[in-house]
Amino acid sequence: MLPYWGALASSAKLVGNLDALFIDRDGSRIGQGLTQAVQKYSAPGPNLNWRFIKATNLSDDSDIIRMVLQEQIWVAVVIQPNATFRLATARMNGDHTYDPSTAIKVYYSQARNEIATGNYVVPITTQVLQATTSAYATSTAQRVFAQINSNGQPNSTALQMIANAPQTISPAISWTMVNLRPYQAPAAQAVTLVGNIFLCIFAFMITMANSTARAIVSPHMAFMPYLALRLIVPLLAYFPLSLSYALINLAFDLPINTNRFGQGAGFMIFWVYVYLGMAALGLSIEAMITILTPRFTPFFLFTLILYNVSPVVLPDELQPAIYTYGSGFPIWNL
């Protein structure tokens, strides 16, 4: 059980492995001020690994969205183009339609891992933006009111414009969270973790049943037919089991469709992956029963489940480096 405990123990200390992008598309007072503030920001507790990218390196937000969806980064904070100009214009004209949340967009994918995004990525990003934007709003408000009273007499026109659009002073700038892949299917938790344990147990039951049945005929078989029996029977048995496992997810409206292949092909791809995973787990048990015999194979089942599940309870970035072994195991790939 120690590997499972160890997989969870160090997550808070390893939050710095979660990559976050900060991109300034404004290039003016807001963009430059927030970039410097985030670079200097330091708070007790975990912090993300912030990387500051020049806007010229990414043509538009579609490139950033693609990076998030392809799991190259966990979150991206983008200062929108002309944020400073739009704020200044809204103040000058008293534009009551000005929306402070249009100044910054935050892109992330909750469904990549709801634990990492919910416990670390979103709260830490929100904390950073809250602190830096509040400090910016305070300093810019002081500057605006100093200009209004520069001659000792308040500029009534400027005050009227601020009264028309008070949001240009407080909060002045804010942000919009863009969740590119919401986690809207709680049933997926059953499929991605506990369900894979069920697959392993199903494969174990097939192996034990096959072992008992073939013990009757194996003394009368040559080696090659006997070997074929051990391989073909489990692989055939995995077909209906994996299909039933895939079908039960439809009953709970699990979204297994893909943008590229659609609902039907998405289901078939899902079924194939389940079958391949079950074959990998089941044939490993089939191999070990030769060495351990049916009496001791259940001990191997426990080990197989433990070392398959431990690397997947959290993202790789939040686990010690030793858990990268999981990339070579079936459940990690499932």
C-alpha positions as a printed NumPy array, in Angstrom:
array([[  0.   ,   0.   ,   0.   ],
       [  2.979,   2.306,   0.441],
       [  3.188,   3.227,  -3.279],
       [ -0.39 ,   4.533,  -3.2  ],
       [  0.237,   6.679,  -0.115],
       [  3.485,   7.929,  -1.649],
       [  1.713,   8.967,  -4.838],
       [ -0.475,  11.373,  -2.859],
       [  1.947,  12.609,  -0.23 ],
       [  3.996,  15.195,  -2.14 ],
       [  1.449,  16.884,  -4.396],
       [  1.48 ,  20.272,  -2.61 ],
       [  5.277,  20.417,  -2.747],
       [  5.348,  19.689,  -6.475],
       [  2.865,  22.322,  -7.653],
       [  5.821,  24.219,  -9.123],
       [  5.933,  21.553, -11.835],
       [  2.614,  22.783, -13.253],
       [  3.452,  25.032, -16.216],
       [  1.516,  28.283, -16.638],
       [  1.841,  30.879, -19.409],
       [  1.553,  34.64 , -19.095],
       [  1.197,  36.511, -22.384],
       [  0.998,  40.303, -22.766],
       [ -0.861,  41.194, -25.967],
       [ -1.498,  44.727, -24.733],
       [  2.084,  45.936, -24.75 ],
       [  1.14 ,  49.067, -22.832],
       [  0.587,  50.17 , -19.249],
       [ -1.745,  47.326, -18.18 ],
       [  0.217,  44.568, -19.875],
       [  3.608,  45.766, -18.72 ],
       [  2.423,  46.528, -15.189],
       [  0.776,  43.142, -14.673],
       [  3.719,  41.278, -16.199],
       [  6.111,  42.909, -13.746],
       [  3.694,  42.336, -10.857],
       [  3.309,  38.623, -11.602],
       [  7.065,  38.221, -12.034],
       [  7.616,  39.736,  -8.597],
       [  4.623,  38.067,  -6.971],
       [  5.499,  35.774,  -4.123],
       [  3.041,  34.293,  -1.679],
       [  3.31 ,  31.635,   0.984],
       [  2.274,  28.203,  -0.171],
       [  2.509,  26.525,  -3.573],
       [  3.099,  28.539,  -6.742],
       [  2.784,  27.608, -10.386],
       [  5.733,  27.56 , -12.779],
       [  5.023,  30.823, -14.616],
       [  6.56 ,  31.278, -18.058],
       [  6.398,  34.685, -19.746],
       [  6.007,  34.49 , -23.529],
       [  6.196,  37.366, -25.984],
       [  2.96 ,  37.909, -27.876],
       [  4.852,  37.795, -31.17 ],
       [  5.695,  34.129, -30.549],
       [  2.015,  33.175, -30.637],
       [ -0.096,  34.58 , -33.454],
       [ -3.436,  34.611, -31.611],
       [ -5.363,  32.988, -28.792],
       [ -6.081,  29.915, -30.932],
       [ -2.417,  28.928, -30.554],
       [ -2.71 ,  29.253, -26.788],
       [ -5.939,  27.265, -26.72 ],
       [ -4.254,  24.513, -28.712],
       [ -1.374,  24.39 , -26.218],
       [ -3.834,  23.987, -23.335],
       [ -5.846,  21.293, -25.096],
       [ -2.714,  19.407, -26.13 ],
       [ -1.649,  19.444, -22.467],
       [  1.541,  21.432, -23.051],
       [  0.514,  23.864, -20.31 ],
       [ -2.049,  23.831, -17.512],
       [ -3.246,  27.432, -17.68 ],
       [ -2.634,  30.53 , -19.781],
       [ -3.255,  34.132, -18.709],
       [ -3.581,  36.474, -21.687],
       [ -3.682,  40.276, -21.409],
       [ -5.939,  41.193, -24.295],
       [ -4.86 ,  43.56 , -27.107],
       [ -5.535,  47.287, -26.522],
       [ -6.597,  46.683, -22.909],
       [ -4.965,  49.94 , -21.788],
       [ -6.46 ,  51.947, -24.664],
       [ -9.982,  50.612, -24.068],
       [ -9.81 ,  51.394, -20.35 ],
       [ -8.511,  54.921, -20.967],
       [-11.171,  55.564, -23.615],
       [-13.942,  54.283, -21.338],
       [-12.784,  56.621, -18.56 ],
       [-12.562,  59.577, -20.863],
       [-15.995,  59.034, -22.392],
       [-17.777,  57.696, -19.313],
       [-18.644,  54.49 , -21.177],
       [-21.034,  52.625, -18.892],
       [-20.854,  49.555, -21.169],
       [-17.174,  48.994, -20.435],
       [-16.605,  45.484, -19.059],
       [-13.443,  45.137, -16.909],
       [-13.425,  41.345, -17.358],
       [-12.578,  41.728, -21.054],
       [ -9.065,  42.905, -20.175],
       [ -7.74 ,  39.434, -19.296],
       [ -8.63 ,  35.923, -20.385],
       [ -7.6  ,  32.788, -18.519],
       [ -7.615,  29.525, -20.467],
       [ -7.556,  26.142, -18.76 ],
       [ -8.962,  22.634, -19.16 ],
       [-10.745,  21.32 , -16.088],
       [-11.313,  17.865, -17.573],
       [ -7.581,  17.267, -17.962],
       [ -7.557,  16.545, -14.242],
       [-10.29 ,  17.926, -12.019],
       [ -8.189,  17.448,  -8.87 ],
       [ -5.192,  19.432, -10.12 ],
       [ -7.298,  22.216, -11.651],
       [ -9.686,  22.463,  -8.714],
       [ -7.107,  22.297,  -5.924],
       [ -4.141,  24.112,  -7.437],
       [ -4.359,  25.586, -10.955],
       [ -7.523,  27.688, -10.676],
       [ -7.174,  28.791,  -7.015],
       [ -3.527,  29.817,  -7.413],
       [ -4.142,  31.637, -10.7  ],
       [ -7.113,  33.444,  -9.147],
       [ -5.018,  34.414,  -6.128],
       [ -2.257,  35.837,  -8.339],
       [ -4.671,  37.821, -10.504],
       [ -6.643,  39.094,  -7.524],
       [ -3.524,  40.466,  -5.877],
       [ -1.954,  41.981,  -8.998],
       [ -5.091,  43.5  , -10.529],
       [ -6.165,  44.995,  -7.191],
       [ -2.742,  46.612,  -6.782],
       [ -2.897,  47.927, -10.338],
       [ -6.426,  49.327,  -9.848],
       [ -5.322,  51.133,  -6.689],
       [ -2.284,  52.729,  -8.303],
       [ -4.111,  53.764, -11.473],
       [ -7.006,  55.213,  -9.454],
       [ -4.552,  57.34 ,  -7.494],
       [ -3.02 ,  58.583, -10.747],
       [ -6.414,  59.405, -12.259],
       [ -7.624,  61.378,  -9.253],
       [ -4.296,  63.194,  -9.015],
       [ -4.735,  64.356, -12.617],
       [ -8.327,  65.414, -11.974],
       [ -7.193,  67.61 ,  -9.07 ],
       [ -3.915,  68.732, -10.646],
       [ -4.767,  72.443, -10.441],
       [ -6.372,  72.295,  -7.023],
       [ -9.811,  72.408,  -8.616],
       [-11.577,  69.119,  -9.438],
       [-12.356,  68.615, -13.116],
       [-16.15 ,  68.303, -12.974],
       [-16.363,  66.818, -16.463],
       [-13.872,  64.07 , -15.624],
       [-15.679,  63.355, -12.366],
       [-18.975,  63.085, -14.253],
       [-17.417,  60.567, -16.669],
       [-16.198,  58.477, -13.742],
       [-19.631,  58.669, -12.149],
       [-21.118,  57.38 , -15.404],
       [-18.653,  54.46 , -15.517],
       [-17.433,  53.697, -11.968],
       [-16.214,  50.28 , -13.083],
       [-13.354,  52.032, -14.876],
       [-11.953,  52.901, -11.443],
       [-12.923,  49.827,  -9.468],
       [-12.157,  47.145, -10.438],
       [-10.801,  48.808, -13.624],
       [ -9.529,  45.474, -14.92 ],
       [-10.621,  41.936, -14.216],
       [-10.519,  38.569, -15.953],
       [-12.697,  35.963, -17.621],
       [-12.145,  32.265, -16.902],
       [-12.432,  30.196, -20.083],
       [-12.851,  26.524, -19.236],
       [-12.045,  24.841, -22.542],
       [-13.003,  21.349, -21.389],
       [-15.41 ,  21.415, -18.415],
       [-15.596,  18.373, -16.165],
       [-19.323,  17.741, -16.541],
       [-19.505,  13.959, -16.192],
       [-18.923,  12.725, -12.635],
       [-19.479,   9.184, -13.933],
       [-16.128,   9.486, -15.695],
       [-14.452,   9.063, -12.331],
       [-15.833,   5.54 , -12.176],
       [-14.462,   4.765, -15.619],
       [-11.015,   6.265, -15.347],
       [ -9.941,   4.897, -11.972],
       [-12.191,   2.41 , -10.176],
       [-13.48 ,   1.034, -13.467],
       [ -9.964,   0.061, -14.491],
       [ -9.643,  -1.891, -11.249],
       [-12.845,  -3.708, -12.218],
       [-11.283,  -4.567, -15.579],
       [ -8.317,  -6.065, -13.793],
       [-10.587,  -8.142, -11.542],
       [-12.678,  -9.309, -14.509],
       [ -9.508, -10.416, -16.289],
       [ -8.407, -12.255, -13.149],
       [-11.716, -14.122, -12.984],
       [-11.371, -15.179, -16.63 ],
       [ -7.844, -16.379, -15.975],
       [ -8.838, -18.45 , -12.948],
       [-11.853, -19.952, -14.725],
       [ -9.732, -20.782, -17.774],
       [ -7.117, -22.396, -15.554],
       [ -9.669, -24.627, -13.866],
       [-11.322, -25.651, -17.137],
       [ -8.171, -26.421, -19.081],
       [ -6.769, -28.538, -16.249],
       [ -9.202, -31.229, -17.411],
       [ -7.997, -31.293, -21.039],
       [ -4.377, -30.131, -20.793],
       [ -2.925, -33.611, -20.053],
       [ -4.248, -34.776, -23.427],
       [ -2.931, -31.819, -25.494],
       [  0.329, -31.155, -27.289],
       [  2.276, -28.037, -26.346],
       [  1.296, -25.743, -29.254],
       [ -2.469, -26.402, -29.034],
       [ -2.216, -25.98 , -25.275],
       [ -0.443, -22.629, -25.743],
       [ -3.073, -21.543, -28.278],
       [ -5.8  , -22.48 , -25.813],
       [ -4.257, -20.304, -23.123],
       [ -4.004, -17.306, -25.442],
       [ -7.082, -17.511, -27.654],
       [ -9.701, -18.33 , -25.007],
       [ -8.959, -15.245, -22.834],
       [ -8.722, -12.945, -25.849],
       [-12.134, -14.148, -27.034],
       [-13.64 , -13.822, -23.562],
       [-12.43 , -10.216, -23.298],
       [-14.609,  -9.192, -26.258],
       [-18.049,  -9.458, -24.568],
       [-16.676,  -8.285, -21.227],
       [-15.054,  -5.165, -22.673],
       [-18.141,  -4.475, -24.794],
       [-20.465,  -4.678, -21.782],
       [-18.102,  -2.398, -19.859],
       [-18.186,   0.117, -22.719],
       [-21.964,  -0.069, -23.131],
       [-22.754,   0.584, -19.48 ],
       [-21.192,   4.03 , -19.855],
       [-23.8  ,   4.952, -22.449],
       [-26.531,   4.343, -19.89 ],
       [-25.   ,   7.054, -17.705],
       [-24.537,   9.519, -20.587],
       [-20.765,   9.477, -20.454],
       [-19.581,  11.808, -23.267],
       [-17.362,   9.464, -25.275],
       [-17.861,  11.251, -28.581],
       [-14.9  ,  13.054, -30.103],
       [-14.779,  16.198, -32.211],
       [-12.956,  14.338, -34.948],
       [-14.825,  11.01 , -35.099],
       [-18.259,  11.652, -33.62 ],
       [-20.377,   9.588, -31.236],
       [-20.373,   6.254, -33.082],
       [-16.69 ,   6.115, -33.919],
       [-15.864,   7.555, -30.504],
       [-17.635,   4.616, -28.869],
       [-15.79 ,   2.107, -31.058],
       [-12.436,   3.689, -30.223],
       [-13.335,   3.622, -26.541],
       [-14.283,  -0.064, -26.773],
       [-11.038,  -0.965, -28.559],
       [ -8.957,   0.781, -25.898],
       [-10.865,  -1.013, -23.127],
       [-10.306,  -4.339, -24.881],
       [ -6.588,  -3.725, -25.337],
       [ -6.227,  -2.667, -21.711],
       [ -8.091,  -5.729, -20.524],
       [ -5.903,  -7.935, -22.703],
       [ -2.736,  -6.367, -21.283],
       [ -3.919,  -6.835, -17.71 ],
       [ -5.387, -10.28 , -18.253],
       [ -2.472, -11.794, -20.148],
       [ -0.068, -10.591, -17.491],
       [ -2.083, -12.574, -14.943],
       [ -2.206, -15.491, -17.382],
       [  1.565, -15.446, -17.556],
       [  2.065, -15.243, -13.798],
       [ -0.295, -18.105, -13.017],
       [  2.26 , -20.405, -14.662],
       [  4.88 , -19.36 , -12.127],
       [  2.788, -18.74 ,  -9.03 ],
       [  0.102, -21.407,  -9.586],
       [ -3.582, -20.624,  -8.951],
       [ -3.005, -20.732,  -5.193],
       [ -0.714, -17.676,  -5.091],
       [ -1.921, -15.723,  -8.144],
       [ -4.329, -13.558,  -6.041],
       [ -1.265, -12.028,  -4.38 ],
       [ -0.041, -10.966,  -7.813],
       [ -3.47 ,  -9.462,  -8.552],
       [ -3.122,  -7.19 ,  -5.521],
       [  0.352,  -6.1  ,  -6.655],
       [ -0.831,  -5.555, -10.225],
       [ -3.685,  -3.299,  -9.106],
       [ -1.566,  -1.371,  -6.605],
       [  1.264,  -0.541,  -8.982],
       [ -1.105,   0.275, -11.842],
       [ -3.351,   2.594,  -9.832],
       [ -0.711,   4.512,  -7.865],
       [  0.694,   6.491, -10.849],
       [ -2.731,   7.653, -12.04 ],
       [ -4.337,   9.117,  -8.915],
       [ -2.682,  12.486,  -9.689],
       [ -1.001,  14.015, -12.747],
       [  2.638,  13.098, -13.315],
       [  3.734,  16.624, -12.37 ],
       [  2.307,  16.231,  -8.857],
       [  3.994,  12.922,  -8.117],
       [  7.622,  12.033,  -7.332],
       [  9.714,  11.159, -10.376],
       [  9.721,   7.455,  -9.534],
       [  6.056,   7.251, -10.556],
       [  6.904,   7.909, -14.197],
       [  7.117,   4.121, -14.463],
       [  3.342,   4.286, -14.861],
       [  3.671,   5.317, -18.513],
       [  4.621,   1.718, -19.253],
       [  1.617,   0.239, -17.432],
       [ -1.868,  -0.444, -18.873],
       [ -4.059,   1.633, -16.548],
       [ -1.917,   4.767, -16.946],
       [ -2.389,   4.525, -20.704],
       [ -6.094,   3.831, -20.375]])
